[in-house]
C-alpha positions as protocol buffer text, in pm:
chain_id: "A"
residue {
  index: 1
  type: MET
  ca { x: -541 y: 1853 z: 1420 }
}
residue {
  index: 2
  type: SER
  ca { x: -243 y: 2044 z: 1237 }
}
residue {
  index: 3
  type: VAL
  ca { x: 42 y: 1856 z: 1016 }
}
residue {
  index: 4
  type: LEU
  ca { x: 258 y: 2052 z: 1260 }
}
residue {
  index: 5
  type: ASN
  ca { x: 83 y: 1829 z: 1580 }
}
residue {
  index: 6
  type: GLU
  ca { x: 96 y: 1543 z: 1395 }
}
residue {
  index: 7
  type: LYS
  ca { x: 467 y: 1619 z: 1320 }
}
residue {
  index: 8
  type: GLU
  ca { x: 529 y: 1633 z: 1657 }
}
residue {
  index: 9
  type: PHE
  ca { x: 385 y: 1341 z: 1732 }
}
residue {
  index: 10
  type: LEU
  ca { x: 577 y: 1133 z: 1528 }
}
residue {
  index: 11
  type: ILE
  ca { x: 925 y: 1293 z: 1633 }
}
residue {
  index: 12
  type: THR
  ca { x: 877 y: 1189 z: 2046 }
}
residue {
  index: 13
  type: ASN
  ca { x: 827 y: 812 z: 1915 }
}
residue {
  index: 14
  type: GLN
  ca { x: 1146 y: 852 z: 1746 }
}
residue {
  index: 15
  type: GLN
  ca { x: 1339 y: 986 z: 1993 }
}
residue {
  index: 16
  type: PHE
  ca { x: 1137 y: 712 z: 2272 }
}
residue {
  index: 17
  type: ALA
  ca { x: 1254 y: 461 z: 1960 }
}
residue {
  index: 18
  type: PHE
  ca { x: 1614 y: 557 z: 2061 }
}
residue {
  index: 19
  type: LYS
  ca { x: 1572 y: 542 z: 2446 }
}
residue {
  index: 20
  type: LEU
  ca { x: 1374 y: 174 z: 2412 }
}
residue {
  index: 21
  type: ARG
  ca { x: 1646 y: 113 z: 2186 }
}
residue {
  index: 22
  type: ASP
  ca { x: 1905 y: 181 z: 2450 }
}
residue {
  index: 23
  type: LEU
  ca { x: 1745 y: 2 z: 2725 }
}
residue {
  index: 24
  type: PHE
  ca { x: 1738 y: -256 z: 2526 }
}
residue {
  index: 25
  type: LEU
  ca { x: 2099 y: -332 z: 2448 }
}
residue {
  index: 26
  type: THR
  ca { x: 2209 y: -199 z: 2838 }
}
residue {
  index: 27
  type: ASN
  ca { x: 1926 y: -363 z: 3121 }
}
residue {
  index: 28
  type: ARG
  ca { x: 1689 y: -613 z: 2927 }
}
residue {
  index: 29
  type: ASP
  ca { x: 1544 y: -644 z: 3317 }
}
residue {
  index: 30
  type: LEU
  ca { x: 1443 y: -353 z: 3382 }
}
residue {
  index: 31
  type: PHE
  ca { x: 1300 y: -308 z: 2960 }
}
residue {
  index: 32
  type: ASN
  ca { x: 1136 y: -641 z: 3029 }
}
residue {
  index: 33
  type: GLU
  ca { x: 924 y: -516 z: 3352 }
}
residue {
  index: 34
  type: LEU
  ca { x: 855 y: -133 z: 3147 }
}
residue {
  index: 35
  type: GLU
  ca { x: 710 y: -312 z: 2792 }
}
residue {
  index: 36
  type: GLU
  ca { x: 397 y: -452 z: 2916 }
}
residue {
  index: 37
  type: TYR
  ca { x: 381 y: -38 z: 3009 }
}
residue {
  index: 38
  type: LEU
  ca { x: 416 y: 71 z: 2717 }
}
residue {
  index: 39
  type: PRO
  ca { x: 159 y: 191 z: 2424 }
}
residue {
  index: 40
  type: TYR
  ca { x: 425 y: 78 z: 2148 }
}
residue {
  index: 41
  type: SER
  ca { x: 415 y: -267 z: 1958 }
}
residue {
  index: 42
  type: ILE
  ca { x: 783 y: -353 z: 2015 }
}
residue {
  index: 43
  type: HIS
  ca { x: 948 y: -653 z: 1728 }
}
residue {
  index: 44
  type: VAL
  ca { x: 1318 y: -716 z: 1648 }
}
residue {
  index: 45
  type: ASN
  ca { x: 1383 y: -855 z: 1325 }
}
residue {
  index: 46
  type: ASN
  ca { x: 1626 y: -984 z: 1114 }
}
residue {
  index: 47
  type: LYS
  ca { x: 1843 y: -742 z: 821 }
}
residue {
  index: 48
  type: GLU
  ca { x: 1886 y: -1004 z: 578 }
}
residue {
  index: 49
  type: THR
  ca { x: 1569 y: -1242 z: 604 }
}
residue {
  index: 50
  type: LEU
  ca { x: 1384 y: -979 z: 836 }
}
residue {
  index: 51
  type: ASP
  ca { x: 1165 y: -1251 z: 1013 }
}
residue {
  index: 52
  type: LEU
  ca { x: 1097 y: -1133 z: 1396 }
}
residue {
  index: 53
  type: VAL
  ca { x: 1361 y: -1249 z: 1677 }
}
residue {
  index: 54
  type: TYR
  ca { x: 1146 y: -1099 z: 1904 }
}
residue {
  index: 55
  type: CYS
  ca { x: 836 y: -927 z: 1974 }
}
residue {
  index: 56
  type: ASN
  ca { x: 620 y: -812 z: 2236 }
}
residue {
  index: 57
  type: ASP
  ca { x: 275 y: -960 z: 2354 }
}
residue {
  index: 58
  type: LYS
  ca { x: 157 y: -654 z: 2302 }
}
residue {
  index: 59
  type: LEU
  ca { x: 254 y: -704 z: 1889 }
}
residue {
  index: 60
  type: LEU
  ca { x: 106 y: -1057 z: 1914 }
}
residue {
  index: 61
  type: SER
  ca { x: -217 y: -1005 z: 2118 }
}
residue {
  index: 62
  type: LYS
  ca { x: -336 y: -763 z: 1837 }
}
residue {
  index: 63
  type: GLY
  ca { x: -411 y: -1105 z: 1574 }
}
residue {
  index: 64
  type: PRO
  ca { x: -357 y: -1443 z: 1497 }
}
residue {
  index: 65
  type: GLU
  ca { x: -179 y: -1298 z: 1164 }
}
residue {
  index: 66
  type: MET
  ca { x: 45 y: -1127 z: 1369 }
}
residue {
  index: 67
  type: VAL
  ca { x: 93 y: -1516 z: 1603 }
}
residue {
  index: 68
  type: THR
  ca { x: 180 y: -1653 z: 1268 }
}
residue {
  index: 69
  type: LEU
  ca { x: 411 y: -1412 z: 1062 }
}
residue {
  index: 70
  type: LYS
  ca { x: 654 y: -1467 z: 1369 }
}
residue {
  index: 71
  type: GLU
  ca { x: 581 y: -1849 z: 1349 }
}
residue {
  index: 72
  type: VAL
  ca { x: 637 y: -1825 z: 952 }
}
residue {
  index: 73
  type: GLY
  ca { x: 869 y: -1515 z: 859 }
}
residue {
  index: 74
  type: ALA
  ca { x: 870 y: -1259 z: 714 }
}
residue {
  index: 75
  type: THR
  ca { x: 716 y: -1437 z: 363 }
}
residue {
  index: 76
  type: TYR
  ca { x: 389 y: -1403 z: 544 }
}
residue {
  index: 77
  type: LEU
  ca { x: 401 y: -1062 z: 518 }
}
residue {
  index: 78
  type: ASP
  ca { x: 286 y: -1063 z: 128 }
}
residue {
  index: 79
  type: LYS
  ca { x: 19 y: -1237 z: 239 }
}
residue {
  index: 80
  type: ILE
  ca { x: -129 y: -1003 z: 469 }
}
residue {
  index: 81
  type: SER
  ca { x: -28 y: -702 z: 379 }
}
residue {
  index: 82
  type: CYS
  ca { x: -61 y: -359 z: 89 }
}
residue {
  index: 83
  type: PRO
  ca { x: 155 y: -451 z: -193 }
}
residue {
  index: 84
  type: LYS
  ca { x: 298 y: -92 z: -214 }
}
residue {
  index: 85
  type: LEU
  ca { x: 374 y: 67 z: 133 }
}
residue {
  index: 86
  type: LEU
  ca { x: 520 y: -316 z: 236 }
}
residue {
  index: 87
  type: ASN
  ca { x: 747 y: -293 z: -153 }
}
residue {
  index: 88
  type: LEU
  ca { x: 808 y: 81 z: -8 }
}
residue {
  index: 89
  type: ALA
  ca { x: 879 y: -79 z: 379 }
}
residue {
  index: 90
  type: LYS
  ca { x: 1178 y: -308 z: 235 }
}
residue {
  index: 91
  type: LYS
  ca { x: 1291 y: -42 z: -63 }
}
residue {
  index: 92
  type: LYS
  ca { x: 1298 y: 126 z: 314 }
}
residue {
  index: 93
  type: ALA
  ca { x: 1471 y: -118 z: 490 }
}
residue {
  index: 94
  type: LYS
  ca { x: 1722 y: -239 z: 280 }
}
residue {
  index: 95
  type: GLN
  ca { x: 1872 y: 88 z: 227 }
}
residue {
  index: 96
  type: PHE
  ca { x: 1856 y: 205 z: 613 }
}
residue {
  index: 97
  type: LYS
  ca { x: 2109 y: -176 z: 614 }
}
residue {
  index: 98
  type: ILE
  ca { x: 2378 y: -1 z: 412 }
}
residue {
  index: 99
  type: ASN
  ca { x: 2356 y: 338 z: 556 }
}
residue {
  index: 100
  type: GLN
  ca { x: 2469 y: 117 z: 928 }
}
residue {
  index: 101
  type: ASP
  ca { x: 2375 y: 499 z: 1059 }
}
residue {
  index: 102
  type: PHE
  ca { x: 2341 y: 400 z: 1426 }
}
residue {
  index: 103
  type: ASN
  ca { x: 2152 y: 768 z: 1536 }
}
residue {
  index: 104
  type: GLU
  ca { x: 1973 y: 699 z: 1238 }
}
residue {
  index: 105
  type: VAL
  ca { x: 1521 y: 621 z: 1256 }
}
residue {
  index: 106
  type: VAL
  ca { x: 1372 y: 551 z: 892 }
}
residue {
  index: 107
  type: SER
  ca { x: 968 y: 540 z: 958 }
}
residue {
  index: 108
  type: TYR
  ca { x: 698 y: 412 z: 750 }
}
residue {
  index: 109
  type: PRO
  ca { x: 315 y: 312 z: 782 }
}
residue {
  index: 110
  type: GLN
  ca { x: 224 y: -33 z: 665 }
}
residue {
  index: 111
  type: HIS
  ca { x: -129 y: -143 z: 670 }
}
residue {
  index: 112
  type: LEU
  ca { x: -168 y: -468 z: 706 }
}
residue {
  index: 113
  type: GLN
  ca { x: -480 y: -793 z: 768 }
}
residue {
  index: 114
  type: VAL
  ca { x: -476 y: -778 z: 1165 }
}
residue {
  index: 115
  type: SER
  ca { x: -777 y: -941 z: 1280 }
}
residue {
  index: 116
  type: ASP
  ca { x: -969 y: -987 z: 948 }
}
residue {
  index: 117
  type: LYS
  ca { x: -930 y: -625 z: 918 }
}
residue {
  index: 118
  type: MET
  ca { x: -664 y: -424 z: 679 }
}
residue {
  index: 119
  type: THR
  ca { x: -539 y: -214 z: 957 }
}
residue {
  index: 120
  type: PHE
  ca { x: -293 y: 83 z: 917 }
}
residue {
  index: 121
  type: PHE
  ca { x: 34 y: 140 z: 1137 }
}
residue {
  index: 122
  type: TYR
  ca { x: 373 y: 304 z: 1204 }
}
residue {
  index: 123
  type: SER
  ca { x: 652 y: 180 z: 1284 }
}
residue {
  index: 124
  type: ASN
  ca { x: 1033 y: 329 z: 1298 }
}
residue {
  index: 125
  type: LYS
  ca { x: 1333 y: 129 z: 1236 }
}
residue {
  index: 126
  type: LEU
  ca { x: 1699 y: 217 z: 1396 }
}
residue {
  index: 127
  type: HIS
  ca { x: 1952 y: -75 z: 1400 }
}
residue {
  index: 128
  type: LEU
  ca { x: 1989 y: -276 z: 1727 }
}
residue {
  index: 129
  type: ASN
  ca { x: 2351 y: -394 z: 1615 }
}
residue {
  index: 130
  type: SER
  ca { x: 2504 y: -497 z: 1316 }
}
residue {
  index: 131
  type: GLU
  ca { x: 2245 y: -827 z: 1269 }
}
residue {
  index: 132
  type: TYR
  ca { x: 1931 y: -688 z: 1404 }
}
residue {
  index: 133
  type: PHE
  ca { x: 1676 y: -421 z: 1392 }
}
residue {
  index: 134
  type: PHE
  ca { x: 1505 y: -303 z: 1617 }
}
residue {
  index: 135
  type: ASN
  ca { x: 1110 y: -94 z: 1554 }
}
residue {
  index: 136
  type: ILE
  ca { x: 881 y: -16 z: 1787 }
}
residue {
  index: 137
  type: SER
  ca { x: 556 y: 108 z: 1609 }
}
residue {
  index: 138
  type: ASN
  ca { x: 212 y: 200 z: 1639 }
}
residue {
  index: 139
  type: PHE
  ca { x: -99 y: 116 z: 1559 }
}
residue {
  index: 140
  type: MET
  ca { x: -363 y: 386 z: 1428 }
}
residue {
  index: 141
  type: ASP
  ca { x: -671 y: 238 z: 1504 }
}
residue {
  index: 142
  type: ASP
  ca { x: -523 y: 262 z: 1902 }
}
residue {
  index: 143
  type: LEU
  ca { x: -461 y: 633 z: 1904 }
}
residue {
  index: 144
  type: GLY
  ca { x: -784 y: 782 z: 1888 }
}
residue {
  index: 145
  type: ALA
  ca { x: -824 y: 1121 z: 1698 }
}
residue {
  index: 146
  type: LEU
  ca { x: -495 y: 1152 z: 1637 }
}
residue {
  index: 147
  type: GLY
  ca { x: -521 y: 757 z: 1407 }
}
residue {
  index: 148
  type: SER
  ca { x: -784 y: 888 z: 1247 }
}
residue {
  index: 149
  type: VAL
  ca { x: -568 y: 1155 z: 1118 }
}
residue {
  index: 150
  type: PHE
  ca { x: -322 y: 943 z: 979 }
}
residue {
  index: 151
  type: ASN
  ca { x: -500 y: 686 z: 826 }
}
residue {
  index: 152
  type: SER
  ca { x: -720 y: 913 z: 654 }
}
residue {
  index: 153
  type: ILE
  ca { x: -431 y: 1043 z: 520 }
}
residue {
  index: 154
  type: PHE
  ca { x: -292 y: 706 z: 396 }
}
residue {
  index: 155
  type: ILE
  ca { x: -637 y: 554 z: 229 }
}
residue {
  index: 156
  type: VAL
  ca { x: -593 y: 761 z: -25 }
}
residue {
  index: 157
  type: LEU
  ca { x: -397 y: 477 z: -195 }
}
residue {
  index: 158
  type: GLN
  ca { x: -617 y: 224 z: -151 }
}
residue {
  index: 159
  type: LYS
  ca { x: -875 y: 488 z: -271 }
}
residue {
  index: 160
  type: SER
  ca { x: -699 y: 646 z: -597 }
}
residue {
  index: 161
  type: ASN
  ca { x: -382 y: 506 z: -829 }
}
residue {
  index: 162
  type: ILE
  ca { x: -166 y: 689 z: -692 }
}
residue {
  index: 163
  type: ASP
  ca { x: 188 y: 522 z: -671 }
}
residue {
  index: 164
  type: TRP
  ca { x: 481 y: 699 z: -437 }
}
residue {
  index: 165
  type: GLN
  ca { x: 711 y: 596 z: -673 }
}
residue {
  index: 166
  type: CYS
  ca { x: 497 y: 873 z: -923 }
}
residue {
  index: 167
  type: PHE
  ca { x: 652 y: 1157 z: -659 }
}
residue {
  index: 168
  type: GLN
  ca { x: 1005 y: 1042 z: -811 }
}
residue {
  index: 169
  type: SER
  ca { x: 896 y: 1142 z: -1156 }
}
residue {
  index: 170
  type: LEU
  ca { x: 730 y: 1505 z: -1060 }
}
residue {
  index: 171
  type: THR
  ca { x: 985 y: 1788 z: -1224 }
}
residue {
  index: 172
  type: LYS
  ca { x: 1133 y: 2022 z: -818 }
}
residue {
  index: 173
  type: ARG
  ca { x: 964 y: 2310 z: -984 }
}
residue {
  index: 174
  type: GLU
  ca { x: 675 y: 2023 z: -930 }
}
residue {
  index: 175
  type: LYS
  ca { x: 760 y: 1909 z: -595 }
}
residue {
  index: 176
  type: GLU
  ca { x: 743 y: 2351 z: -465 }
}
residue {
  index: 177
  type: ILE
  ca { x: 386 y: 2323 z: -559 }
}
residue {
  index: 178
  type: LEU
  ca { x: 273 y: 2059 z: -471 }
}
residue {
  index: 179
  type: ASP
  ca { x: 359 y: 2160 z: -128 }
}
residue {
  index: 180
  type: LEU
  ca { x: 239 y: 2491 z: -148 }
}
residue {
  index: 181
  type: LEU
  ca { x: -97 y: 2323 z: -295 }
}
residue {
  index: 182
  type: GLY
  ca { x: -60 y: 2108 z: -24 }
}
residue {
  index: 183
  type: GLN
  ca { x: -72 y: 2386 z: 229 }
}
residue {
  index: 184
  type: GLY
  ca { x: -382 y: 2496 z: 66 }
}
residue {
  index: 185
  type: GLN
  ca { x: -260 y: 2776 z: -129 }
}
residue {
  index: 186
  type: SER
  ca { x: -382 y: 2895 z: -463 }
}
residue {
  index: 187
  type: THR
  ca { x: -304 y: 2971 z: -796 }
}
residue {
  index: 188
  type: LYS
  ca { x: -251 y: 3339 z: -729 }
}
residue {
  index: 189
  type: VAL
  ca { x: -61 y: 3332 z: -435 }
}
residue {
  index: 190
  type: ILE
  ca { x: 119 y: 3062 z: -531 }
}
residue {
  index: 191
  type: SER
  ca { x: 267 y: 3247 z: -905 }
}
residue {
  index: 192
  type: GLU
  ca { x: 346 y: 3503 z: -648 }
}
residue {
  index: 193
  type: GLN
  ca { x: 611 y: 3334 z: -422 }
}
residue {
  index: 194
  type: LEU
  ca { x: 733 y: 3148 z: -693 }
}
residue {
  index: 195
  type: PHE
  ca { x: 756 y: 3453 z: -984 }
}
residue {
  index: 196
  type: ILE
  ca { x: 586 y: 3270 z: -1313 }
}
residue {
  index: 197
  type: SER
  ca { x: 259 y: 3356 z: -1444 }
}
residue {
  index: 198
  type: GLU
  ca { x: -73 y: 3195 z: -1323 }
}
residue {
  index: 199
  type: ARG
  ca { x: -109 y: 3022 z: -1666 }
}
residue {
  index: 200
  type: THR
  ca { x: 244 y: 2857 z: -1596 }
}
residue {
  index: 201
  type: VAL
  ca { x: 121 y: 2757 z: -1201 }
}
residue {
  index: 202
  type: SER
  ca { x: -206 y: 2629 z: -1439 }
}
residue {
  index: 203
  type: THR
  ca { x: -47 y: 2450 z: -1633 }
}
residue {
  index: 204
  type: HIS
  ca { x: 260 y: 2313 z: -1333 }
}
residue {
  index: 205
  type: ARG
  ca { x: -118 y: 2230 z: -1156 }
}
residue {
  index: 206
  type: LYS
  ca { x: -229 y: 1981 z: -1441 }
}
residue {
  index: 207
  type: ASN
  ca { x: 82 y: 1801 z: -1491 }
}
residue {
  index: 208
  type: ILE
  ca { x: 101 y: 1753 z: -1125 }
}
residue {
  index: 209
  type: TYR
  ca { x: -291 y: 1597 z: -1079 }
}
residue {
  index: 210
  type: PHE
  ca { x: -171 y: 1382 z: -1366 }
}
residue {
  index: 211
  type: LYS
  ca { x: 184 y: 1233 z: -1225 }
}
residue {
  index: 212
  type: THR
  ca { x: 30 y: 1147 z: -855 }
}
residue {
  index: 213
  type: GLY
  ca { x: -323 y: 989 z: -958 }
}
residue {
  index: 214
  type: CYS
  ca { x: -457 y: 1282 z: -716 }
}
residue {
  index: 215
  type: LYS
  ca { x: -870 y: 1287 z: -821 }
}
residue {
  index: 216
  type: ASN
  ca { x: -979 y: 1651 z: -680 }
}
residue {
  index: 217
  type: ILE
  ca { x: -786 y: 1899 z: -375 }
}
residue {
  index: 218
  type: VAL
  ca { x: -855 y: 1661 z: -95 }
}
residue {
  index: 219
  type: GLU
  ca { x: -667 y: 1333 z: -240 }
}
residue {
  index: 220
  type: LEU
  ca { x: -355 y: 1660 z: -356 }
}
residue {
  index: 221
  type: ILE
  ca { x: -357 y: 1747 z: -9 }
}
residue {
  index: 222
  type: ASN
  ca { x: -328 y: 1408 z: 167 }
}
residue {
  index: 223
  type: PHE
  ca { x: -127 y: 1283 z: -69 }
}
residue {
  index: 224
  type: ASN
  ca { x: 124 y: 1579 z: 5 }
}
residue {
  index: 225
  type: LEU
  ca { x: 29 y: 1511 z: 397 }
}
residue {
  index: 226
  type: ALA
  ca { x: 170 y: 1068 z: 291 }
}
residue {
  index: 227
  type: LEU
  ca { x: 467 y: 1246 z: 174 }
}
residue {
  index: 228
  type: LYS
  ca { x: 601 y: 1474 z: 450 }
}
residue {
  index: 229
  type: VAL
  ca { x: 490 y: 1203 z: 718 }
}
residue {
  index: 230
  type: LEU
  ca { x: 716 y: 909 z: 516 }
}
residue {
  index: 231
  type: LYS
  ca { x: 1021 y: 1197 z: 433 }
}
residue {
  index: 232
  type: LEU
  ca { x: 990 y: 1158 z: 39 }
}
């Protein structure tokens, strides 16, 4: 499946998130009638504490950990989450809270223990009102072939020493070359596109591998795909 198709799926999810958020606000009865037929796990959480104040049955039915999360609060996430992705999600939520743009959506993956199994899921977060966030999520295991694609992208976090913050350490030129490498472009093609020598491209390439912790081109491509999905 191409990156474009993956992106189309994510864009469609974002658009649907707005529609569901607006329905939740304007016609709760209709929302309640429709939610059992929706393919999404839905929850509303407090902007300050991130504690869940509402979640649908689809989310609760994923496993006992989700029930505990609702009962105990967001602090329970520390026990069942991948630390890297949890910190990224918290950072995004904090910045999103400050922005207060009700026409914006922030998206992020998480890796949670669900029914004693570590599982990826992908969420879209919107402002519901001044106090709460509205979230819709897809668990990758529920998405069939598409879920397998996303799993292959995000699993690189568990198989290497990649830290999302390392992307910020790349120079502007290294980010350009990372993107081109992620598209499968050769050193020769990159040198022609950027009007630099192949030797310079090779030097940048070595620096990119060192800074990202990627060990091979497959990890580098997956890392680049994940960055595109996360919009970093």
